[in-house]
Short mmCIF file of C-alpha atoms in Angstrom, two decimals:
data_model
loop_
_atom_site.label_atom_id
_atom_site.label_comp_id
_atom_site.label_asym_id
_atom_site.label_seq_id
_atom_site.Cartn_x
_atom_site.Cartn_y
_atom_site.Cartn_z
CA UNK A 252 14.48 -48.85 48.37
CA UNK A 253 14.27 -48.21 52.01
CA UNK A 254 13.03 -44.16 53.14
CA UNK A 255 15.91 -43.10 55.09
CA UNK A 256 15.19 -39.89 56.79
CA UNK A 257 17.18 -37.41 58.36
CA UNK A 258 20.33 -39.11 57.73
CA UNK A 259 23.22 -37.94 59.23
CA UNK A 260 26.14 -36.59 56.52
CA UNK A 261 28.43 -35.85 59.27
CA UNK A 262 28.55 -39.08 61.90
CA UNK A 263 28.46 -41.42 58.21
CA UNK A 264 31.83 -39.40 56.83
CA UNK A 265 33.66 -39.60 60.19
CA UNK A 266 33.32 -43.34 60.53
CA UNK A 267 34.40 -43.98 56.39
CA UNK A 268 37.37 -46.19 56.87
CA UNK A 269 41.03 -45.32 55.38
CA UNK A 270 41.46 -46.31 51.68
CA UNK A 271 43.09 -49.52 52.29
CA UNK A 272 40.10 -51.50 53.69
CA UNK A 273 37.89 -50.66 50.92
CA UNK A 274 36.57 -53.51 48.92
CA UNK A 275 35.40 -51.40 46.32
CA UNK A 276 36.53 -47.72 44.93
CA UNK A 277 33.28 -46.09 45.98
CA UNK A 278 31.04 -46.27 49.00
CA UNK A 279 27.48 -44.20 49.31
CA UNK A 280 24.74 -43.31 51.58
CA UNK A 281 21.40 -41.88 50.99
CA UNK A 282 20.12 -38.27 50.70
CA UNK A 283 16.56 -38.97 50.11
CA UNK A 284 14.51 -41.71 48.29
CA UNK A 285 11.08 -43.53 48.11
CA UNK A 286 9.82 -46.53 47.16
CA UNK A 287 8.65 -45.83 43.67
CA UNK A 288 11.81 -43.31 42.36
CA UNK A 289 15.97 -43.74 42.51
CA UNK A 290 17.08 -42.42 45.48
CA UNK A 291 19.59 -39.70 45.46
CA UNK A 292 23.20 -40.71 47.52
CA UNK A 293 26.67 -38.96 48.45
CA UNK A 294 28.99 -41.48 47.10
CA UNK A 295 32.97 -40.95 48.30
CA UNK A 296 35.00 -42.06 45.29
CA UNK A 297 38.91 -43.01 45.95
CA UNK A 298 41.21 -42.46 43.10
CA UNK A 299 43.37 -45.11 41.48
CA UNK A 300 45.97 -43.24 40.89
CA UNK A 301 46.57 -40.50 44.11
CA UNK A 302 45.71 -41.32 47.78
CA UNK A 303 43.11 -38.71 47.66
CA UNK A 304 38.55 -38.78 46.83
CA UNK A 305 36.32 -37.05 45.90
CA UNK A 306 32.39 -36.39 46.75
CA UNK A 307 29.51 -36.85 44.83
CA UNK A 308 25.87 -35.97 45.13
CA UNK A 309 24.54 -38.60 42.56
CA UNK A 310 21.10 -39.31 41.21
CA UNK A 311 21.24 -43.23 41.65
CA UNK A 312 19.36 -45.42 38.84
CA UNK A 313 20.16 -48.22 36.71
CA UNK A 314 23.36 -46.45 35.66
CA UNK A 315 24.06 -43.92 38.22
CA UNK A 316 24.36 -39.62 36.76
CA UNK A 317 26.72 -37.93 39.08
CA UNK A 318 25.26 -34.41 39.28
CA UNK A 319 28.28 -32.94 41.68
CA UNK A 320 31.52 -33.63 42.34
CA UNK A 321 33.57 -31.98 45.33
CA UNK A 322 37.09 -30.93 44.56
CA UNK A 323 39.70 -34.04 45.09
CA UNK A 324 40.73 -34.10 48.82
CA UNK A 325 43.92 -35.98 50.17
CA UNK A 326 43.48 -38.03 52.78
CA UNK A 327 45.99 -39.08 55.53
CA UNK A 328 47.06 -42.98 55.22
CA UNK A 329 48.60 -43.50 58.65
CA UNK A 330 45.60 -42.40 60.26
CA UNK A 331 42.53 -44.31 61.51
CA UNK A 332 39.47 -42.51 59.46
CA UNK A 333 39.57 -41.88 55.96
CA UNK A 334 39.36 -38.09 56.80
CA UNK A 335 40.67 -36.46 60.33
CA UNK A 336 38.66 -33.81 61.37
CA UNK A 337 40.94 -30.73 59.57
CA UNK A 338 40.47 -32.46 56.71
CA UNK A 339 36.82 -32.28 57.18
CA UNK A 340 36.34 -28.48 57.86
CA UNK A 341 37.83 -28.36 54.36
CA UNK A 342 35.28 -30.22 53.06
CA UNK A 343 32.91 -27.88 54.87
CA UNK A 344 34.34 -25.14 53.23
CA UNK A 345 34.37 -26.80 49.85
CA UNK A 346 30.40 -27.83 50.31
CA UNK A 347 30.23 -24.31 51.47
CA UNK A 348 31.43 -22.81 48.31
CA UNK A 349 29.65 -24.52 46.30
CA UNK A 350 26.60 -23.18 47.92
CA UNK A 351 27.92 -19.44 47.18
CA UNK A 352 28.94 -20.16 43.52
CA UNK A 353 25.18 -20.64 42.56
CA UNK A 354 25.02 -16.79 43.76
CA UNK A 355 24.22 -15.13 40.43
CA UNK A 356 24.32 -11.95 41.30
CA UNK A 357 27.62 -12.18 43.61
CA UNK A 358 29.93 -8.98 44.01
CA UNK A 359 33.75 -9.89 43.66
CA UNK A 360 35.11 -10.16 46.89
CA UNK A 361 37.99 -10.46 49.07
CA UNK A 362 36.39 -12.44 51.95
CA UNK A 363 37.13 -15.57 52.98
CA UNK A 364 34.68 -18.59 54.29
CA UNK A 365 36.35 -19.35 57.80
CA UNK A 366 36.52 -22.89 58.24
CA UNK A 367 34.73 -24.15 61.14
CA UNK A 368 36.44 -26.67 63.38
CA UNK A 369 34.64 -29.77 64.94
CA UNK A 370 34.94 -27.34 68.54
CA UNK A 371 32.29 -25.17 67.10
CA UNK A 372 29.18 -25.97 69.28
CA UNK A 373 26.41 -28.02 66.70
CA UNK A 374 29.40 -28.55 64.39
CA UNK A 375 27.78 -31.17 62.85
CA UNK A 376 24.32 -30.05 62.57
CA UNK A 377 26.03 -26.93 60.39
CA UNK A 378 28.09 -29.99 58.50
CA UNK A 379 24.24 -31.86 57.66
CA UNK A 380 22.69 -28.37 56.85
CA UNK A 381 25.52 -27.32 54.46
CA UNK A 382 25.53 -30.57 52.93
CA UNK A 383 21.45 -30.72 52.44
CA UNK A 384 21.07 -26.89 51.47
CA UNK A 385 23.69 -28.15 48.13
CA UNK A 386 21.49 -30.93 47.39
CA UNK A 387 19.04 -29.24 47.41
CA UNK A 388 20.45 -26.63 44.98
CA UNK A 389 21.55 -29.39 42.75
CA UNK A 390 18.30 -31.01 42.81
CA UNK A 391 16.03 -27.80 41.09
CA UNK A 392 19.30 -27.40 38.88
CA UNK A 393 20.06 -30.95 37.90
CA UNK A 394 17.95 -33.56 38.94
CA UNK A 395 15.85 -35.31 36.59
CA UNK A 396 12.28 -34.14 36.50
CA UNK A 397 11.47 -37.99 37.66
CA UNK A 398 13.52 -37.42 40.65
CA UNK A 399 13.33 -34.02 41.34
CA UNK A 400 9.62 -33.28 42.85
CA UNK A 401 10.10 -36.19 45.45
CA UNK A 402 14.03 -35.56 46.80
CA UNK A 403 12.81 -31.67 47.30
CA UNK A 404 9.41 -32.58 48.83
CA UNK A 405 11.93 -34.45 51.29
CA UNK A 406 15.04 -32.00 51.71
CA UNK A 407 12.53 -29.28 52.24
CA UNK A 408 11.26 -31.29 55.08
CA UNK A 409 15.01 -32.43 56.98
CA UNK A 410 15.90 -28.15 55.94
CA UNK A 411 13.04 -26.99 58.40
CA UNK A 412 13.64 -29.37 61.36
CA UNK A 413 14.47 -27.18 64.39
CA UNK A 414 17.88 -28.55 64.81
CA UNK A 415 19.10 -27.92 61.22
CA UNK A 416 17.34 -24.72 61.25
CA UNK A 417 18.99 -23.51 64.77
CA UNK A 418 22.14 -24.65 62.37
CA UNK A 419 21.19 -22.00 59.73
CA UNK A 420 21.04 -19.52 62.05
CA UNK A 421 24.94 -20.31 64.06
CA UNK A 422 26.57 -20.72 60.40
CA UNK A 423 25.29 -17.27 59.30
CA UNK A 424 26.43 -15.68 62.58
CA UNK A 425 29.52 -17.75 62.02
CA UNK A 426 30.49 -16.58 58.41
CA UNK A 427 29.11 -13.03 58.08
CA UNK A 428 26.86 -11.06 57.02
CA UNK A 429 28.51 -10.71 53.59
CA UNK A 430 29.09 -13.98 52.62
CA UNK A 431 25.57 -14.42 54.38
CA UNK A 432 23.74 -12.44 51.88
CA UNK A 433 25.30 -14.39 48.84
CA UNK A 434 24.44 -17.51 50.30
CA UNK A 435 20.82 -16.49 50.06
CA UNK A 436 20.33 -15.19 47.45
CA UNK A 437 22.27 -18.66 46.13
CA UNK A 438 18.90 -20.44 48.17
CA UNK A 439 16.46 -17.95 47.28
CA UNK A 440 17.22 -17.48 43.27
CA UNK A 441 16.80 -21.71 43.19
CA UNK A 442 13.15 -21.46 45.12
CA UNK A 443 12.02 -18.70 42.60
CA UNK A 444 13.11 -21.47 40.20
CA UNK A 445 11.33 -24.11 41.60
CA UNK A 446 8.29 -21.72 42.30
CA UNK A 447 8.30 -20.30 38.49
CA UNK A 448 8.56 -24.33 37.43
CA UNK A 449 5.43 -24.92 39.52
CA UNK A 450 3.83 -22.24 38.34
CA UNK A 451 4.05 -22.88 34.59
CA UNK A 452 2.68 -26.40 35.64
CA UNK A 453 -0.25 -25.39 37.23
CA UNK A 454 0.80 -27.19 40.31
CA UNK A 455 -0.23 -25.85 43.63
CA UNK A 456 2.56 -26.19 46.56
CA UNK A 457 3.50 -24.36 49.62
CA UNK A 458 6.81 -22.26 49.12
CA UNK A 459 9.88 -24.40 50.32
CA UNK A 460 10.97 -21.36 52.25
CA UNK A 461 8.51 -18.15 52.55
CA UNK A 462 10.81 -16.44 55.09
CA UNK A 463 14.06 -17.48 56.10
CA UNK A 464 14.76 -14.56 59.22
CA UNK A 465 16.98 -14.66 63.07
CA UNK A 466 17.26 -13.12 65.82
CA UNK A 467 20.58 -11.61 67.93
CA UNK A 468 20.40 -10.22 71.73
CA UNK A 469 23.65 -8.96 72.68
CA UNK A 470 25.25 -5.92 73.79
CA UNK A 471 22.52 -3.66 74.42
CA UNK A 472 21.61 -4.74 70.43
CA UNK A 473 18.60 -6.23 69.14
CA UNK A 474 18.83 -7.47 65.84
CA UNK A 475 16.27 -9.48 63.45
CA UNK A 476 17.73 -10.34 59.88
CA UNK A 477 15.39 -11.18 57.58
CA UNK A 478 15.15 -12.66 53.56
CA UNK A 479 12.26 -13.59 51.27
CA UNK A 480 12.06 -13.86 47.65
CA UNK A 481 9.56 -11.85 46.32
CA UNK A 482 7.69 -14.63 44.37
CA UNK A 483 6.51 -16.56 47.79
CA UNK A 484 5.34 -13.41 49.14
CA UNK A 485 1.58 -12.92 49.43
CA UNK A 486 0.04 -10.74 46.77
CA UNK A 487 -2.08 -8.98 49.38
CA UNK A 488 -4.13 -6.51 46.07
CA UNK A 489 -3.58 -6.86 42.90
CA UNK A 490 -5.53 -4.72 39.54
CA UNK A 491 -5.59 -7.86 37.85
CA UNK A 492 -4.02 -6.87 34.78
CA UNK A 493 -2.05 -9.89 33.21
CA UNK A 494 1.46 -8.11 32.98
CA UNK A 495 3.83 -9.49 29.90
CA UNK A 496 5.91 -11.97 30.39
CA UNK A 497 9.28 -9.67 30.65
CA UNK A 498 7.63 -7.83 33.00
CA UNK A 499 7.00 -10.73 35.67
CA UNK A 500 10.95 -12.19 34.84
CA UNK A 501 12.01 -8.16 36.07
CA UNK A 502 9.44 -8.34 39.23
CA UNK A 503 10.19 -12.10 39.88
CA UNK A 504 13.91 -12.36 39.96
CA UNK A 505 14.41 -9.89 43.25
CA UNK A 506 14.16 -10.89 47.12
CA UNK A 507 13.66 -8.92 50.24
CA UNK A 508 16.60 -8.59 52.55
CA UNK A 509 15.88 -6.16 55.88
CA UNK A 510 18.02 -5.72 58.87
CA UNK A 511 15.92 -4.73 62.07
CA UNK A 512 18.35 -3.06 64.93
CA UNK A 513 17.23 -1.93 68.00
CA UNK A 514 19.38 -0.62 71.09
CA UNK A 515 18.18 -1.86 74.76
CA UNK A 516 18.97 0.10 77.78
CA UNK A 517 18.26 -0.87 81.65
CA UNK A 518 18.30 1.34 84.60
CA UNK A 519 17.58 0.31 87.79
CA UNK A 520 15.39 3.04 90.03
CA UNK A 521 14.92 2.76 93.60
CA UNK A 522 11.39 1.44 93.06
CA UNK A 523 10.79 -0.29 89.98
CA UNK A 524 13.22 -0.79 86.42
CA UNK A 525 12.63 1.21 83.04
CA UNK A 526 13.23 -0.94 79.95
CA UNK A 527 14.07 1.87 77.12
CA UNK A 528 14.08 0.73 74.19
CA UNK A 529 14.93 3.03 70.98
CA UNK A 530 15.01 2.40 67.07
CA UNK A 531 19.19 2.70 65.63
CA UNK A 532 18.79 0.66 62.19
CA UNK A 533 15.78 -0.03 60.44
CA UNK A 534 16.91 -1.47 56.61
CA UNK A 535 14.45 -2.92 53.92
CA UNK A 536 16.02 -3.56 50.19
CA UNK A 537 14.75 -4.94 47.19
CA UNK A 538 18.20 -7.14 45.49
CA UNK A 539 18.27 -8.50 41.91
CA UNK A 540 18.54 -12.50 42.31
CA UNK A 541 20.11 -12.75 38.56
CA UNK A 542 22.45 -9.77 37.29
CA UNK A 543 21.29 -7.05 35.65
CA UNK A 544 22.46 -8.21 32.28
CA UNK A 545 19.80 -10.79 32.41
CA UNK A 546 17.76 -8.81 34.14
CA UNK A 547 18.37 -6.48 30.67
CA UNK A 548 18.12 -9.88 27.87
CA UNK A 549 14.76 -11.68 29.51
CA UNK A 550 13.28 -8.62 31.38
CA UNK A 551 12.45 -5.30 31.07
CA UNK A 552 15.75 -4.06 33.24
CA UNK A 553 17.18 -3.35 36.38
CA UNK A 554 14.31 -0.63 37.49
CA UNK A 555 11.37 -2.59 37.68
CA UNK A 556 10.93 -3.65 40.82
CA UNK A 557 8.98 -4.00 43.88
CA UNK A 558 8.86 -1.47 47.11
CA UNK A 559 9.11 -1.03 50.90
CA UNK A 560 5.76 0.68 50.94
CA UNK A 561 4.32 -0.02 54.81
CA UNK A 562 6.48 -1.81 57.86
CA UNK A 563 4.41 -2.54 60.99
CA UNK A 564 6.60 -3.70 64.12
CA UNK A 565 4.54 -5.05 67.41
CA UNK A 566 7.37 -5.55 70.56
CA UNK A 567 6.09 -7.79 73.02
CA UNK A 568 7.10 -8.70 76.70
CA UNK A 569 5.95 -12.02 76.40
CA UNK A 570 5.76 -13.19 80.19
CA UNK A 571 4.15 -9.53 81.75
CA UNK A 572 3.62 -10.72 85.48
CA UNK A 573 5.65 -8.00 86.22
CA UNK A 574 5.11 -5.89 84.21
CA UNK A 575 3.84 -1.70 85.19
CA UNK A 576 3.43 0.01 82.19
CA UNK A 577 5.03 1.29 78.54
CA UNK A 578 4.93 4.47 77.15
CA UNK A 579 5.75 5.70 73.73
CA UNK A 580 7.29 9.45 72.71
CA UNK A 581 5.16 10.27 70.01
CA UNK A 582 2.17 9.41 68.52
CA UNK A 583 2.74 10.85 64.77
CA UNK A 584 5.11 12.08 62.58
CA UNK A 585 2.77 14.14 60.62
CA UNK A 586 3.85 14.78 56.70
CA UNK A 587 5.07 18.18 56.12
CA UNK A 588 3.49 20.22 54.36
CA UNK A 589 4.07 23.01 53.01
CA UNK A 590 1.98 25.26 50.68
CA UNK A 591 2.85 28.76 48.74
CA UNK A 592 0.89 30.81 46.62
CA UNK A 593 2.18 33.31 44.47
CA UNK A 594 0.65 35.56 42.28
CA UNK A 595 2.20 38.42 39.50
CA UNK A 596 1.17 41.10 37.65
CA UNK A 597 3.39 41.71 34.29
CA UNK A 598 2.83 44.75 32.06
CA UNK A 599 4.79 45.89 28.62
CA UNK A 600 4.03 48.06 25.67
CA UNK A 601 4.51 46.89 22.58
CA UNK A 602 5.80 48.99 19.35
CA UNK A 603 3.49 51.78 18.24
CA UNK A 604 2.08 49.32 15.14
CA UNK A 605 0.59 47.34 18.25
CA UNK A 606 -3.33 47.48 18.01
CA UNK A 607 -3.40 48.44 21.90
CA UNK A 608 0.45 49.08 22.51
CA UNK A 609 -0.19 47.07 26.40
CA UNK A 610 0.07 43.83 27.43
CA UNK A 611 -0.85 42.83 30.88
CA UNK A 612 -0.74 39.05 31.99
CA UNK A 613 -1.70 37.53 35.25
CA UNK A 614 -0.08 34.46 37.47
CA UNK A 615 -1.02 32.17 39.77
CA UNK A 616 1.71 29.48 41.45
CA UNK A 617 0.19 26.75 44.03
CA UNK A 618 2.51 24.36 45.36
CA UNK A 619 2.46 21.43 47.64
CA UNK A 620 4.96 19.43 48.96
CA UNK A 621 4.44 16.41 51.28
CA UNK A 622 7.21 14.18 53.51
CA UNK A 623 6.56 10.61 51.92
CA UNK A 624 7.03 8.23 55.22
CA UNK A 625 5.18 8.72 58.00
CA UNK A 626 6.18 6.89 61.75
CA UNK A 627 3.58 6.42 63.54
CA UNK A 628 3.78 5.15 67.57
CA UNK A 629 1.16 3.41 69.55
CA UNK A 630 0.37 0.88 72.49
CA UNK A 631 -1.85 -1.97 72.75
CA UNK A 632 -1.45 -4.01 75.94
CA UNK A 633 2.14 -3.59 77.23
CA UNK A 634 2.39 -4.48 73.08
CA UNK A 635 4.38 -1.23 71.85
CA UNK A 636 3.70 -1.36 67.44
CA UNK A 637 5.67 1.37 64.96
CA UNK A 638 4.02 1.92 61.75
CA UNK A 639 6.14 3.89 58.39
CA UNK A 640 3.46 4.47 55.93
CA UNK A 641 4.48 5.16 52.67
CA UNK A 642 2.13 8.10 50.68
CA UNK A 643 1.49 9.55 47.75
CA UNK A 644 3.17 12.78 47.51
CA UNK A 645 0.30 14.11 44.79
CA UNK A 646 -2.51 12.88 46.43
CA UNK A 647 -1.75 12.30 49.62
CA UNK A 648 -3.04 8.52 49.28
CA UNK A 649 -1.60 5.50 51.41
CA UNK A 650 0.25 3.66 49.11
CA UNK A 651 0.10 0.26 50.29
CA UNK A 652 -4.35 -0.06 50.64
CA UNK A 653 -4.34 1.93 47.03
CA UNK A 654 -4.08 1.54 43.82
CA UNK A 655 -3.20 4.10 41.02
CA UNK A 656 -6.14 5.01 38.33
CA UNK A 657 -4.64 5.04 34.80
CA UNK A 658 -4.27 8.25 33.89
CA UNK A 659 -1.79 8.00 37.07
CA UNK A 660 0.05 4.44 35.96
CA UNK A 661 0.93 6.53 32.19
CA UNK A 662 1.68 9.69 33.71
CA UNK A 663 5.53 10.99 32.93
CA UNK A 664 5.35 13.29 36.21
CA UNK A 665 3.95 11.18 38.48
CA UNK A 666 5.68 11.07 41.98
CA UNK A 667 6.89 7.10 41.23
CA UNK A 668 7.64 7.63 38.23
CA UNK A 669 12.17 7.74 37.42
CA UNK A 670 11.46 7.05 41.64
CA UNK A 671 14.87 5.53 41.86
CA UNK A 672 16.92 9.16 39.89
CA UNK A 673 14.82 11.74 40.69
CA UNK A 674 16.07 14.45 43.72
CA UNK A 675 12.85 13.73 45.62
CA UNK A 676 13.00 10.10 45.30
CA UNK A 677 11.45 8.26 48.82
CA UNK A 678 13.71 5.17 48.48
CA UNK A 679 17.34 5.22 48.32
CA UNK A 680 19.68 4.77 44.61
CA UNK A 681 19.15 0.88 44.59
CA UNK A 682 15.18 0.85 45.78
CA UNK A 683 15.32 0.59 49.67
CA UNK A 684 14.63 2.88 52.73
CA UNK A 685 16.59 3.46 55.93
CA UNK A 686 15.22 4.26 58.23
CA UNK A 687 17.70 6.08 61.10
CA UNK A 688 16.97 6.32 65.01
CA UNK A 689 17.75 10.39 65.18
CA UNK A 690 14.16 10.73 63.37
CA UNK A 691 11.71 8.48 66.14
CA UNK A 692 12.07 10.67 69.24
CA UNK A 693 13.16 8.67 72.14
CA UNK A 694 11.51 5.34 71.99
CA UNK A 695 9.52 3.46 74.20
CA UNK A 696 10.16 2.52 78.17
CA UNK A 697 8.42 -0.28 79.76
CA UNK A 698 8.36 0.57 83.72
CA UNK A 699 9.05 -2.91 85.44
CA UNK A 700 8.61 -4.04 88.79
CA UNK A 701 12.05 -4.68 90.63
CA UNK A 702 11.21 -8.15 91.04
CA UNK A 703 12.62 -9.31 88.17
CA UNK A 704 15.47 -8.19 88.54
CA UNK A 705 18.62 -10.84 87.52
CA UNK A 706 16.12 -12.28 85.37
CA UNK A 707 16.60 -12.74 81.35
CA UNK A 708 13.74 -11.64 79.99
CA UNK A 709 11.56 -12.76 77.00
CA UNK A 710 10.33 -10.18 73.88
CA UNK A 711 9.00 -11.13 70.86
CA UNK A 712 8.95 -8.74 67.78
CA UNK A 713 6.66 -9.62 65.24
CA UNK A 714 6.43 -7.54 61.80
CA UNK A 715 4.84 -7.29 58.49
CA UNK A 716 6.43 -5.22 54.99
CA UNK A 717 4.34 -4.48 52.70
CA UNK A 718 5.61 -4.12 48.53
CA UNK A 719 4.47 -2.31 46.18
CA UNK A 720 5.09 -2.47 42.60
CA UNK A 721 3.72 0.96 40.23
CA UNK A 722 5.92 0.61 36.66
CA UNK A 723 9.16 3.38 37.18
CA UNK A 724 9.98 3.63 33.53
CA UNK A 725 8.16 0.69 31.45
CA UNK A 726 4.85 1.11 29.99
CA UNK A 727 2.01 -1.11 31.61
CA UNK A 728 -0.83 -0.96 32.90
CA UNK A 729 0.11 -3.44 36.11
CA UNK A 730 0.39 -3.15 39.83
CA UNK A 731 0.06 -4.78 42.68
CA UNK A 732 1.25 -4.93 46.94
CA UNK A 733 2.59 -8.09 48.30
CA UNK A 734 2.39 -8.82 52.12
CA UNK A 735 5.22 -11.15 54.51
CA UNK A 736 4.69 -11.67 58.22
CA UNK A 737 8.00 -12.68 59.87
CA UNK A 738 8.14 -13.25 64.18
CA UNK A 739 11.52 -13.74 66.29
CA UNK A 740 11.58 -13.61 70.18
CA UNK A 741 14.91 -10.98 72.08
CA UNK A 742 16.28 -11.49 75.58
CA UNK A 743 17.16 -8.94 77.84
CA UNK A 744 18.87 -10.04 80.89
CA UNK A 745 17.41 -7.45 83.97
CA UNK A 746 20.76 -6.45 85.46
#
């Protein structure tokens, strides 16, 4: 059986002849195959009673198995091809909706998938991306075991080629942030299930998509979106305890969703140019990949999950020929410390029957308040480095690099217990964090030579995010910290 690498699904559909020229009831193209296994095909099948067709993803065994079928699609008998541009756009919407339907934790919404016409840049690559993404999900959930492994490896290779990665960024920007989140939850739930299957079989392999991120540079704004399933993040430290299966189910079925936004300004001075970059918004959320009912039935509830414990960002101009200097606004935002010492003396008289008739009590109260998040700025060369650290408010230790004692883990009054509902929680009720611009000084200032005017400079943002699990309400000694790394390029016109 011939191998088919990076098949052009869009071009194949465009060239399908009208129904009047068909010699059989179906036509197929290969999505992926190998020399020793049946292929995974995309088939178009005509309806014998009406001028409509449907598309199917088929496992091409001796007796073919249909794994997914589209909605019926009307054809135009007067067209020289099976589908005109408008109909292909409708088919693309059908495929996108099919991918979104695999999101287990979606909210009801009135937001609709926009109809993309072939006038959209890279429409062909977007169409192929969506087709391969749906095939990837179908393969994980529906394909027979002897076909699944080879096809998933093939589809993974297709989805990570540069053309389709660029198309995925364009698709996300086109469908909007709400549908983007649903899209990524569909994909990362499938990836989580696949990794769990491989781990259960003690099979080592590279994760199919440890991280999806993309950047946007526009309107004096730098913006980075990133998504990563928890299960594919590197374990940086663990107390080596063995969590039970229910706790593991809860911890694994989450993903990190992050948004990083910077505002930038270019100010042309008499002899140089100032580039000012300030934090606008930084958001990290830990989001369920399955619904709350399933988390309660198979897991240990919705409040056992990782939490952000450290964030580190490096902003670096890539070409530094014209750079003069870089300045940061403050090196450290120290924790708030409030130490209160209160002494009291109380006296009272008892009735005459009392032995002494006088009672004396002395009390002393000491209270300490620590700000849980500490922010630091520093400089390395022309790189500006921004760090957020979460600290244990009981002993001041940095959470991402320390392990709680067993006594602390069972202490019901520890700061990390009931962490999503207590009045002094370091997270929002959903378990994430938001850092806004009003907390972090005047930002970063690069001084650039005037010879850069008229150019578009490129900056790199490199980052690391640490997530930690310490038990919230569940009784366990398990704790761990995971980490991911991302890298994106940003553009800034000097004008």
